[in-house]
Amino acid sequence: MSRIGKLPISIPQGVTVSIDNDNTVTVKGKLGELKQQVKKDITVKVENNQVLFSLPENNEDKQLNAYHGLYRSLINNMVTGV
C-alpha cells in the first residue's frame, strides 16, 4: 500500500467533495470545479470532513499501489486549487 495514499485529505471550509457511482470525484470551491475519474479498484470515501482512499484486501499489484498514491495526490491538489 502506498504511504502517500494512506494519508487523509482534510476538506477546508467552503470546499465540497462528492463521489459519483462511477468513481468520479468532484471538488467544488469558490475558485471553480474540478473532476477526476478514479480507478474502480480504489475505494474513495468522504468521512468526518476528510477524503479517504483504500485498496482491496490482499492487494499484491504494484501498479495499483502506484495509482493509490497518484490519485490521492491529484485529489489533494484539486482541493488545494479550488
PDB file of C-alpha atoms in Angstrom:
ATOM      1  CA  MET A   1       0.000   0.000   0.000  1.00  0.00           C
ATOM      2  CA  SER A   2       1.242   3.457  -0.857  1.00  0.00           C
ATOM      3  CA  ARG A   3       2.466   5.603   2.039  1.00  0.00           C
ATOM      4  CA  ILE A   4       1.114   8.715   0.317  1.00  0.00           C
ATOM      5  CA  GLY A   5      -2.233   7.048  -0.411  1.00  0.00           C
ATOM      6  CA  LYS A   6      -2.809   6.231   3.263  1.00  0.00           C
ATOM      7  CA  LEU A   7      -2.854   9.898   4.284  1.00  0.00           C
ATOM      8  CA  PRO A   8      -6.300  11.503   4.615  1.00  0.00           C
ATOM      9  CA  ILE A   9      -7.094  14.763   2.825  1.00  0.00           C
ATOM     10  CA  SER A  10      -8.709  17.440   5.004  1.00  0.00           C
ATOM     11  CA  ILE A  11     -11.500  19.352   3.324  1.00  0.00           C
ATOM     12  CA  PRO A  12     -11.301  23.081   4.133  1.00  0.00           C
ATOM     13  CA  GLN A  13     -14.351  25.218   4.797  1.00  0.00           C
ATOM     14  CA  GLY A  14     -16.065  26.319   1.586  1.00  0.00           C
ATOM     15  CA  VAL A  15     -14.979  23.243  -0.407  1.00  0.00           C
ATOM     16  CA  THR A  16     -17.282  20.307  -1.156  1.00  0.00           C
ATOM     17  CA  VAL A  17     -16.187  16.880  -2.341  1.00  0.00           C
ATOM     18  CA  SER A  18     -18.617  14.390  -3.875  1.00  0.00           C
ATOM     19  CA  ILE A  19     -18.149  10.918  -5.356  1.00  0.00           C
ATOM     20  CA  ASP A  20     -20.355   9.550  -8.147  1.00  0.00           C
ATOM     21  CA  ASN A  21     -21.315   5.918  -8.734  1.00  0.00           C
ATOM     22  CA  ASP A  22     -18.677   5.606 -11.479  1.00  0.00           C
ATOM     23  CA  ASN A  23     -15.912   6.680  -9.000  1.00  0.00           C
ATOM     24  CA  THR A  24     -15.654  10.231 -10.319  1.00  0.00           C
ATOM     25  CA  VAL A  25     -14.541  12.673  -7.624  1.00  0.00           C
ATOM     26  CA  THR A  26     -15.903  16.222  -7.976  1.00  0.00           C
ATOM     27  CA  VAL A  27     -14.358  19.062  -5.967  1.00  0.00           C
ATOM     28  CA  LYS A  28     -16.169  22.411  -5.837  1.00  0.00           C
ATOM     29  CA  GLY A  29     -14.954  25.632  -4.283  1.00  0.00           C
ATOM     30  CA  LYS A  30     -15.117  29.372  -4.715  1.00  0.00           C
ATOM     31  CA  LEU A  31     -12.480  29.259  -7.484  1.00  0.00           C
ATOM     32  CA  GLY A  32     -14.205  26.604  -9.603  1.00  0.00           C
ATOM     33  CA  GLU A  33     -14.991  22.933 -10.036  1.00  0.00           C
ATOM     34  CA  LEU A  34     -12.663  20.042 -10.902  1.00  0.00           C
ATOM     35  CA  LYS A  35     -13.372  16.368 -11.670  1.00  0.00           C
ATOM     36  CA  GLN A  36     -11.160  13.284 -11.669  1.00  0.00           C
ATOM     37  CA  GLN A  37     -12.046   9.706 -12.583  1.00  0.00           C
ATOM     38  CA  VAL A  38     -10.514   7.180 -10.140  1.00  0.00           C
ATOM     39  CA  LYS A  39      -9.877   3.508 -10.972  1.00  0.00           C
ATOM     40  CA  LYS A  40     -12.687   1.181  -9.838  1.00  0.00           C
ATOM     41  CA  ASP A  41     -10.329  -0.884  -7.620  1.00  0.00           C
ATOM     42  CA  ILE A  42      -9.589   2.112  -5.382  1.00  0.00           C
ATOM     43  CA  THR A  43     -12.295   2.999  -2.856  1.00  0.00           C
ATOM     44  CA  VAL A  44     -12.818   6.700  -2.185  1.00  0.00           C
ATOM     45  CA  LYS A  45     -14.890   7.850   0.815  1.00  0.00           C
ATOM     46  CA  VAL A  46     -15.704  11.182   2.431  1.00  0.00           C
ATOM     47  CA  GLU A  47     -15.928  10.855   6.230  1.00  0.00           C
ATOM     48  CA  ASN A  48     -15.624  13.443   9.009  1.00  0.00           C
ATOM     49  CA  ASN A  49     -14.601  16.235   6.622  1.00  0.00           C
ATOM     50  CA  GLN A  50     -11.790  14.092   5.157  1.00  0.00           C
ATOM     51  CA  VAL A  51     -11.291  12.202   1.906  1.00  0.00           C
ATOM     52  CA  LEU A  52     -10.017   8.645   2.447  1.00  0.00           C
ATOM     53  CA  PHE A  53      -8.560   6.227  -0.107  1.00  0.00           C
ATOM     54  CA  SER A  54      -8.329   2.463   0.368  1.00  0.00           C
ATOM     55  CA  LEU A  55      -7.268  -0.587  -1.611  1.00  0.00           C
ATOM     56  CA  PRO A  56      -8.821  -4.059  -1.609  1.00  0.00           C
ATOM     57  CA  GLU A  57      -7.560  -6.587   0.927  1.00  0.00           C
ATOM     58  CA  ASN A  58      -4.647  -8.836  -0.093  1.00  0.00           C
ATOM     59  CA  ASN A  59      -3.562  -6.483  -2.866  1.00  0.00           C
ATOM     60  CA  GLU A  60      -0.250  -7.510  -4.467  1.00  0.00           C
ATOM     61  CA  ASP A  61      -0.452  -5.320  -7.584  1.00  0.00           C
ATOM     62  CA  LYS A  62       2.411  -2.785  -7.627  1.00  0.00           C
ATOM     63  CA  GLN A  63       0.725  -0.729 -10.345  1.00  0.00           C
ATOM     64  CA  LEU A  64      -2.434  -0.382  -8.260  1.00  0.00           C
ATOM     65  CA  ASN A  65      -0.300   0.733  -5.300  1.00  0.00           C
ATOM     66  CA  ALA A  66       1.218   3.430  -7.507  1.00  0.00           C
ATOM     67  CA  TYR A  67      -2.244   4.571  -8.628  1.00  0.00           C
ATOM     68  CA  HIS A  68      -3.311   4.724  -4.974  1.00  0.00           C
ATOM     69  CA  GLY A  69      -0.714   7.415  -4.217  1.00  0.00           C
ATOM     70  CA  LEU A  70      -1.205   9.143  -7.572  1.00  0.00           C
ATOM     71  CA  TYR A  71      -4.953   9.619  -7.145  1.00  0.00           C
ATOM     72  CA  ARG A  72      -4.520  10.787  -3.564  1.00  0.00           C
ATOM     73  CA  SER A  73      -2.033  13.439  -4.749  1.00  0.00           C
ATOM     74  CA  LEU A  74      -4.254  14.519  -7.632  1.00  0.00           C
ATOM     75  CA  ILE A  75      -7.334  14.928  -5.400  1.00  0.00           C
ATOM     76  CA  ASN A  76      -5.266  16.774  -2.785  1.00  0.00           C
ATOM     77  CA  ASN A  77      -4.076  19.228  -5.449  1.00  0.00           C
ATOM     78  CA  MET A  78      -7.671  19.668  -6.636  1.00  0.00           C
ATOM     79  CA  VAL A  79      -8.819  20.518  -3.089  1.00  0.00           C
ATOM     80  CA  THR A  80      -5.937  22.987  -2.735  1.00  0.00           C
ATOM     81  CA  GLY A  81      -6.678  24.562  -6.121  1.00  0.00           C
ATOM     82  CA  VAL A  82     -10.349  25.332  -5.643  1.00  0.00           C
TER      83      VAL A  82
END
